């Protein structure tokens, strides 16, 4: 079975708000174990694309995951199929522990189900899922820590772990490095590489070009809802369309 059959692919994906075309026939793929970047100026349509792929906004076109069409499914069913995402801000419950934050995302019935089954077998199974997700992002042993007591970098990684928990095939990271300092961004890059080595495909959207160009295998550049470039980071650094639309000047090789 080909890599494409296991990964994410969109075909002619379009989003319209009245007369505004936010995404215009976007063709994009993320293969297993691959880190793909999606960059572009503010308002280019990047988050709208993530919303469309994950079912949080109405779209035309097709979305495939593991070779199966999922564009007709609601968000929670796409999540159960293995397509997950992070959010730009406000996704964690600061007064809950790390484990509880992750369990809320994967337990059918949400936090109420966790409370009702506090000592059941499902609780043990959830614990194993939490531990595996945290190990993937390098945060072993913090399950019982209250989320608000973590550093910003750790909170970002908990958000990624929450997206990965369960049967994740592809994870969409929407500006996960926002607010991180240079050292935290470097550490985050290593965690993203570790995620991809473990099998899932990663779509990374961020304005930290050192991170994106340093960690991604391929880059898509979006402007006014259209993909204007697809290629390697090395090609993106010097492409005239990318420079004009986003980078401003050619970038030297970045090492995240």
mmCIF file with all atom_site columns, N, CA and C in Angstrom, residues 103-150:
data_model
loop_
_atom_site.group_PDB
_atom_site.id
_atom_site.type_symbol
_atom_site.label_atom_id
_atom_site.label_alt_id
_atom_site.label_comp_id
_atom_site.label_asym_id
_atom_site.label_entity_id
_atom_site.label_seq_id
_atom_site.pdbx_PDB_ins_code
_atom_site.Cartn_x
_atom_site.Cartn_y
_atom_site.Cartn_z
_atom_site.occupancy
_atom_site.B_iso_or_equiv
_atom_site.pdbx_formal_charge
_atom_site.auth_seq_id
_atom_site.auth_comp_id
_atom_site.auth_asym_id
_atom_site.auth_atom_id
_atom_site.pdbx_PDB_model_num
ATOM 1   N N  . UNK A 1 103 ? -6.804  13.294 28.472 1.00 0.00 ? 103 UNK A N  1
ATOM 2   C CA . UNK A 1 103 ? -7.926  12.359 28.539 1.00 0.00 ? 103 UNK A CA 1
ATOM 3   C C  . UNK A 1 103 ? -9.214  12.975 28.003 1.00 0.00 ? 103 UNK A C  1
ATOM 4   N N  . UNK A 1 104 ? -9.418  14.259 28.253 1.00 0.00 ? 104 UNK A N  1
ATOM 5   C CA . UNK A 1 104 ? -10.610 14.937 27.753 1.00 0.00 ? 104 UNK A CA 1
ATOM 6   C C  . UNK A 1 104 ? -10.713 14.816 26.242 1.00 0.00 ? 104 UNK A C  1
ATOM 7   N N  . UNK A 1 105 ? -9.570  14.855 25.571 1.00 0.00 ? 105 UNK A N  1
ATOM 8   C CA . UNK A 1 105 ? -9.557  14.834 24.104 1.00 0.00 ? 105 UNK A CA 1
ATOM 9   C C  . UNK A 1 105 ? -9.836  13.454 23.531 1.00 0.00 ? 105 UNK A C  1
ATOM 10  N N  . UNK A 1 106 ? -9.520  12.404 24.266 1.00 0.00 ? 106 UNK A N  1
ATOM 11  C CA . UNK A 1 106 ? -9.611  11.062 23.689 1.00 0.00 ? 106 UNK A CA 1
ATOM 12  C C  . UNK A 1 106 ? -10.739 10.222 24.271 1.00 0.00 ? 106 UNK A C  1
ATOM 13  N N  . UNK A 1 107 ? -11.283 10.614 25.441 1.00 0.00 ? 107 UNK A N  1
ATOM 14  C CA . UNK A 1 107 ? -12.350 9.828  26.057 1.00 0.00 ? 107 UNK A CA 1
ATOM 15  C C  . UNK A 1 107 ? -13.690 10.173 25.419 1.00 0.00 ? 107 UNK A C  1
ATOM 16  N N  . UNK A 1 108 ? -14.409 9.192  24.920 1.00 0.00 ? 108 UNK A N  1
ATOM 17  C CA . UNK A 1 108 ? -15.740 9.424  24.371 1.00 0.00 ? 108 UNK A CA 1
ATOM 18  C C  . UNK A 1 108 ? -16.632 9.887  25.530 1.00 0.00 ? 108 UNK A C  1
ATOM 19  N N  . UNK A 1 109 ? -17.267 11.035 25.366 1.00 0.00 ? 109 UNK A N  1
ATOM 20  C CA . UNK A 1 109 ? -18.082 11.577 26.449 1.00 0.00 ? 109 UNK A CA 1
ATOM 21  C C  . UNK A 1 109 ? -17.377 12.650 27.233 1.00 0.00 ? 109 UNK A C  1
ATOM 22  N N  . UNK A 1 110 ? -16.111 12.947 26.904 1.00 0.00 ? 110 UNK A N  1
ATOM 23  C CA . UNK A 1 110 ? -15.405 14.056 27.536 1.00 0.00 ? 110 UNK A CA 1
ATOM 24  C C  . UNK A 1 110 ? -15.065 13.813 28.985 1.00 0.00 ? 110 UNK A C  1
ATOM 25  N N  . UNK A 1 111 ? -14.880 14.916 29.721 1.00 0.00 ? 111 UNK A N  1
ATOM 26  C CA . UNK A 1 111 ? -14.418 14.818 31.095 1.00 0.00 ? 111 UNK A CA 1
ATOM 27  C C  . UNK A 1 111 ? -15.432 14.127 32.004 1.00 0.00 ? 111 UNK A C  1
ATOM 28  N N  . UNK A 1 112 ? -16.728 14.300 31.703 1.00 0.00 ? 112 UNK A N  1
ATOM 29  C CA . UNK A 1 112 ? -17.742 13.635 32.519 1.00 0.00 ? 112 UNK A CA 1
ATOM 30  C C  . UNK A 1 112 ? -17.586 12.129 32.488 1.00 0.00 ? 112 UNK A C  1
ATOM 31  N N  . UNK A 1 113 ? -17.235 11.597 31.327 1.00 0.00 ? 113 UNK A N  1
ATOM 32  C CA . UNK A 1 113 ? -17.026 10.155 31.210 1.00 0.00 ? 113 UNK A CA 1
ATOM 33  C C  . UNK A 1 113 ? -15.826 9.704  32.027 1.00 0.00 ? 113 UNK A C  1
ATOM 34  N N  . UNK A 1 114 ? -14.797 10.538 32.094 1.00 0.00 ? 114 UNK A N  1
ATOM 35  C CA . UNK A 1 114 ? -13.612 10.205 32.880 1.00 0.00 ? 114 UNK A CA 1
ATOM 36  C C  . UNK A 1 114 ? -13.974 10.116 34.360 1.00 0.00 ? 114 UNK A C  1
ATOM 37  N N  . UNK A 1 115 ? -14.746 11.091 34.838 1.00 0.00 ? 115 UNK A N  1
ATOM 38  C CA . UNK A 1 115 ? -15.150 11.103 36.247 1.00 0.00 ? 115 UNK A CA 1
ATOM 39  C C  . UNK A 1 115 ? -16.019 9.896  36.567 1.00 0.00 ? 115 UNK A C  1
ATOM 40  N N  . UNK A 1 116 ? -16.950 9.580  35.681 1.00 0.00 ? 116 UNK A N  1
ATOM 41  C CA . UNK A 1 116 ? -17.860 8.458  35.935 1.00 0.00 ? 116 UNK A CA 1
ATOM 42  C C  . UNK A 1 116 ? -17.140 7.113  35.952 1.00 0.00 ? 116 UNK A C  1
ATOM 43  N N  . UNK A 1 117 ? -16.033 7.049  35.236 1.00 0.00 ? 117 UNK A N  1
ATOM 44  C CA . UNK A 1 117 ? -15.311 5.782  35.126 1.00 0.00 ? 117 UNK A CA 1
ATOM 45  C C  . UNK A 1 117 ? -13.941 5.884  35.788 1.00 0.00 ? 117 UNK A C  1
ATOM 46  N N  . UNK A 1 118 ? -13.895 6.587  36.905 1.00 0.00 ? 118 UNK A N  1
ATOM 47  C CA . UNK A 1 118 ? -12.628 6.933  37.530 1.00 0.00 ? 118 UNK A CA 1
ATOM 48  C C  . UNK A 1 118 ? -11.778 5.714  37.854 1.00 0.00 ? 118 UNK A C  1
ATOM 49  N N  . UNK A 1 119 ? -12.410 4.624  38.231 1.00 0.00 ? 119 UNK A N  1
ATOM 50  C CA . UNK A 1 119 ? -11.633 3.451  38.650 1.00 0.00 ? 119 UNK A CA 1
ATOM 51  C C  . UNK A 1 119 ? -11.837 2.258  37.725 1.00 0.00 ? 119 UNK A C  1
ATOM 52  N N  . UNK A 1 120 ? -12.421 2.489  36.585 1.00 0.00 ? 120 UNK A N  1
ATOM 53  C CA . UNK A 1 120 ? -12.711 1.397  35.666 1.00 0.00 ? 120 UNK A CA 1
ATOM 54  C C  . UNK A 1 120 ? -11.530 1.023  34.799 1.00 0.00 ? 120 UNK A C  1
ATOM 55  N N  . UNK A 1 121 ? -11.757 -0.014 33.990 1.00 0.00 ? 121 UNK A N  1
ATOM 56  C CA . UNK A 1 121 ? -10.700 -0.482 33.093 1.00 0.00 ? 121 UNK A CA 1
ATOM 57  C C  . UNK A 1 121 ? -10.353 0.571  32.052 1.00 0.00 ? 121 UNK A C  1
ATOM 58  N N  . UNK A 1 122 ? -11.383 1.332  31.625 1.00 0.00 ? 122 UNK A N  1
ATOM 59  C CA . UNK A 1 122 ? -11.111 2.359  30.633 1.00 0.00 ? 122 UNK A CA 1
ATOM 60  C C  . UNK A 1 122 ? -10.128 3.383  31.183 1.00 0.00 ? 122 UNK A C  1
ATOM 61  N N  . UNK A 1 123 ? -10.194 3.629  32.484 1.00 0.00 ? 123 UNK A N  1
ATOM 62  C CA . UNK A 1 123 ? -9.267  4.579  33.110 1.00 0.00 ? 123 UNK A CA 1
ATOM 63  C C  . UNK A 1 123 ? -7.823  4.113  32.932 1.00 0.00 ? 123 UNK A C  1
ATOM 64  N N  . UNK A 1 124 ? -7.591  2.803  33.136 1.00 0.00 ? 124 UNK A N  1
ATOM 65  C CA . UNK A 1 124 ? -6.244  2.262  32.966 1.00 0.00 ? 124 UNK A CA 1
ATOM 66  C C  . UNK A 1 124 ? -5.790  2.392  31.522 1.00 0.00 ? 124 UNK A C  1
ATOM 67  N N  . UNK A 1 125 ? -6.713  2.131  30.588 1.00 0.00 ? 125 UNK A N  1
ATOM 68  C CA . UNK A 1 125 ? -6.373  2.252  29.183 1.00 0.00 ? 125 UNK A CA 1
ATOM 69  C C  . UNK A 1 125 ? -6.035  3.694  28.817 1.00 0.00 ? 125 UNK A C  1
ATOM 70  N N  . UNK A 1 126 ? -6.800  4.643  29.357 1.00 0.00 ? 126 UNK A N  1
ATOM 71  C CA . UNK A 1 126 ? -6.517  6.050  29.108 1.00 0.00 ? 126 UNK A CA 1
ATOM 72  C C  . UNK A 1 126 ? -5.157  6.438  29.664 1.00 0.00 ? 126 UNK A C  1
ATOM 73  N N  . UNK A 1 127 ? -4.816  5.885  30.812 1.00 0.00 ? 127 UNK A N  1
ATOM 74  C CA . UNK A 1 127 ? -3.518  6.186  31.404 1.00 0.00 ? 127 UNK A CA 1
ATOM 75  C C  . UNK A 1 127 ? -2.377  5.761  30.505 1.00 0.00 ? 127 UNK A C  1
ATOM 76  N N  . UNK A 1 128 ? -2.524  4.607  29.868 1.00 0.00 ? 128 UNK A N  1
ATOM 77  C CA . UNK A 1 128 ? -1.500  4.135  28.940 1.00 0.00 ? 128 UNK A CA 1
ATOM 78  C C  . UNK A 1 128 ? -1.403  5.056  27.722 1.00 0.00 ? 128 UNK A C  1
ATOM 79  N N  . UNK A 1 129 ? -2.546  5.531  27.247 1.00 0.00 ? 129 UNK A N  1
ATOM 80  C CA . UNK A 1 129 ? -2.568  6.442  26.104 1.00 0.00 ? 129 UNK A CA 1
ATOM 81  C C  . UNK A 1 129 ? -1.873  7.757  26.451 1.00 0.00 ? 129 UNK A C  1
ATOM 82  N N  . UNK A 1 130 ? -2.162  8.281  27.637 1.00 0.00 ? 130 UNK A N  1
ATOM 83  C CA . UNK A 1 130 ? -1.547  9.532  28.093 1.00 0.00 ? 130 UNK A CA 1
ATOM 84  C C  . UNK A 1 130 ? -0.034  9.383  28.184 1.00 0.00 ? 130 UNK A C  1
ATOM 85  N N  . UNK A 1 131 ? 0.415   8.310  28.801 1.00 0.00 ? 131 UNK A N  1
ATOM 86  C CA . UNK A 1 131 ? 1.849   8.082  28.979 1.00 0.00 ? 131 UNK A CA 1
ATOM 87  C C  . UNK A 1 131 ? 2.563   7.994  27.636 1.00 0.00 ? 131 UNK A C  1
ATOM 88  N N  . UNK A 1 132 ? 1.961   7.280  26.692 1.00 0.00 ? 132 UNK A N  1
ATOM 89  C CA . UNK A 1 132 ? 2.575   7.132  25.374 1.00 0.00 ? 132 UNK A CA 1
ATOM 90  C C  . UNK A 1 132 ? 2.666   8.470  24.651 1.00 0.00 ? 132 UNK A C  1
ATOM 91  N N  . UNK A 1 133 ? 1.608   9.282  24.741 1.00 0.00 ? 133 UNK A N  1
ATOM 92  C CA . UNK A 1 133 ? 1.601   10.585 24.068 1.00 0.00 ? 133 UNK A CA 1
ATOM 93  C C  . UNK A 1 133 ? 2.645   11.515 24.660 1.00 0.00 ? 133 UNK A C  1
ATOM 94  N N  . UNK A 1 134 ? 2.751   11.523 25.982 1.00 0.00 ? 134 UNK A N  1
ATOM 95  C CA . UNK A 1 134 ? 3.734   12.391 26.633 1.00 0.00 ? 134 UNK A CA 1
ATOM 96  C C  . UNK A 1 134 ? 5.162   11.933 26.350 1.00 0.00 ? 134 UNK A C  1
ATOM 97  N N  . UNK A 1 135 ? 5.359   10.632 26.274 1.00 0.00 ? 135 UNK A N  1
ATOM 98  C CA . UNK A 1 135 ? 6.697   10.123 25.963 1.00 0.00 ? 135 UNK A CA 1
ATOM 99  C C  . UNK A 1 135 ? 7.113   10.568 24.564 1.00 0.00 ? 135 UNK A C  1
ATOM 100 N N  . UNK A 1 136 ? 6.174   10.608 23.637 1.00 0.00 ? 136 UNK A N  1
ATOM 101 C CA . UNK A 1 136 ? 6.471   11.014 22.265 1.00 0.00 ? 136 UNK A CA 1
ATOM 102 C C  . UNK A 1 136 ? 7.011   12.435 22.198 1.00 0.00 ? 136 UNK A C  1
ATOM 103 N N  . UNK A 1 137 ? 6.490   13.332 23.053 1.00 0.00 ? 137 UNK A N  1
ATOM 104 C CA . UNK A 1 137 ? 6.932   14.732 23.026 1.00 0.00 ? 137 UNK A CA 1
ATOM 105 C C  . UNK A 1 137 ? 7.971   15.030 24.110 1.00 0.00 ? 137 UNK A C  1
ATOM 106 N N  . UNK A 1 138 ? 8.481   13.977 24.759 1.00 0.00 ? 138 UNK A N  1
ATOM 107 C CA . UNK A 1 138 ? 9.563   14.156 25.718 1.00 0.00 ? 138 UNK A CA 1
ATOM 108 C C  . UNK A 1 138 ? 9.160   14.718 27.057 1.00 0.00 ? 138 UNK A C  1
ATOM 109 N N  . UNK A 1 139 ? 7.929   14.459 27.485 1.00 0.00 ? 139 UNK A N  1
ATOM 110 C CA . UNK A 1 139 ? 7.442   14.994 28.764 1.00 0.00 ? 139 UNK A CA 1
ATOM 111 C C  . UNK A 1 139 ? 7.051   13.865 29.717 1.00 0.00 ? 139 UNK A C  1
ATOM 112 N N  . UNK A 1 140 ? 7.885   12.866 29.811 1.00 0.00 ? 140 UNK A N  1
ATOM 113 C CA . UNK A 1 140 ? 7.602   11.747 30.708 1.00 0.00 ? 140 UNK A CA 1
ATOM 114 C C  . UNK A 1 140 ? 7.483   12.226 32.153 1.00 0.00 ? 140 UNK A C  1
ATOM 115 N N  . UNK A 1 141 ? 6.529   11.643 32.869 1.00 0.00 ? 141 UNK A N  1
ATOM 116 C CA . UNK A 1 141 ? 6.456   11.835 34.311 1.00 0.00 ? 141 UNK A CA 1
ATOM 117 C C  . UNK A 1 141 ? 5.765   13.090 34.795 1.00 0.00 ? 141 UNK A C  1
ATOM 118 N N  . UNK A 1 142 ? 5.078   13.816 33.905 1.00 0.00 ? 142 UNK A N  1
ATOM 119 C CA . UNK A 1 142 ? 4.402   15.035 34.374 1.00 0.00 ? 142 UNK A CA 1
ATOM 120 C C  . UNK A 1 142 ? 2.883   14.889 34.352 1.00 0.00 ? 142 UNK A C  1
ATOM 121 N N  . UNK A 1 143 ? 2.398   13.664 34.294 1.00 0.00 ? 143 UNK A N  1
ATOM 122 C CA . UNK A 1 143 ? 0.962   13.422 34.169 1.00 0.00 ? 143 UNK A CA 1
ATOM 123 C C  . UNK A 1 143 ? 0.144   14.137 35.236 1.00 0.00 ? 143 UNK A C  1
ATOM 124 N N  . UNK A 1 144 ? 0.660   14.182 36.469 1.00 0.00 ? 144 UNK A N  1
ATOM 125 C CA . UNK A 1 144 ? -0.119  14.730 37.580 1.00 0.00 ? 144 UNK A CA 1
ATOM 126 C C  . UNK A 1 144 ? 0.141   16.211 37.841 1.00 0.00 ? 144 UNK A C  1
ATOM 127 N N  . UNK A 1 145 ? 0.952   16.844 37.002 1.00 0.00 ? 145 UNK A N  1
ATOM 128 C CA . UNK A 1 145 ? 1.234   18.270 37.152 1.00 0.00 ? 145 UNK A CA 1
ATOM 129 C C  . UNK A 1 145 ? 0.061   19.094 36.626 1.00 0.00 ? 145 UNK A C  1
ATOM 130 N N  . UNK A 1 146 ? -0.331  20.119 37.396 1.00 0.00 ? 146 UNK A N  1
ATOM 131 C CA . UNK A 1 146 ? -1.391  21.019 36.934 1.00 0.00 ? 146 UNK A CA 1
ATOM 132 C C  . UNK A 1 146 ? -0.846  21.853 35.778 1.00 0.00 ? 146 UNK A C  1
ATOM 133 N N  . UNK A 1 147 ? -1.593  21.957 34.712 1.00 0.00 ? 147 UNK A N  1
ATOM 134 C CA . UNK A 1 147 ? -1.100  22.545 33.469 1.00 0.00 ? 147 UNK A CA 1
ATOM 135 C C  . UNK A 1 147 ? -0.623  23.978 33.640 1.00 0.00 ? 147 UNK A C  1
ATOM 136 N N  . UNK A 1 148 ? -1.299  24.762 34.475 1.00 0.00 ? 148 UNK A N  1
ATOM 137 C CA . UNK A 1 148 ? -0.907  26.171 34.624 1.00 0.00 ? 148 UNK A CA 1
ATOM 138 C C  . UNK A 1 148 ? 0.468   26.322 35.263 1.00 0.00 ? 148 UNK A C  1
ATOM 139 N N  . UNK A 1 149 ? 0.989   25.258 35.877 1.00 0.00 ? 149 UNK A N  1
ATOM 140 C CA . UNK A 1 149 ? 2.304   25.317 36.508 1.00 0.00 ? 149 UNK A CA 1
ATOM 141 C C  . UNK A 1 149 ? 3.443   25.006 35.532 1.00 0.00 ? 149 UNK A C  1
ATOM 142 N N  . UNK A 1 150 ? 3.122   24.678 34.291 1.00 0.00 ? 150 UNK A N  1
ATOM 143 C CA . UNK A 1 150 ? 4.135   24.354 33.297 1.00 0.00 ? 150 UNK A CA 1
ATOM 144 C C  . UNK A 1 150 ? 4.648   25.621 32.612 1.00 0.00 ? 150 UNK A C  1
#
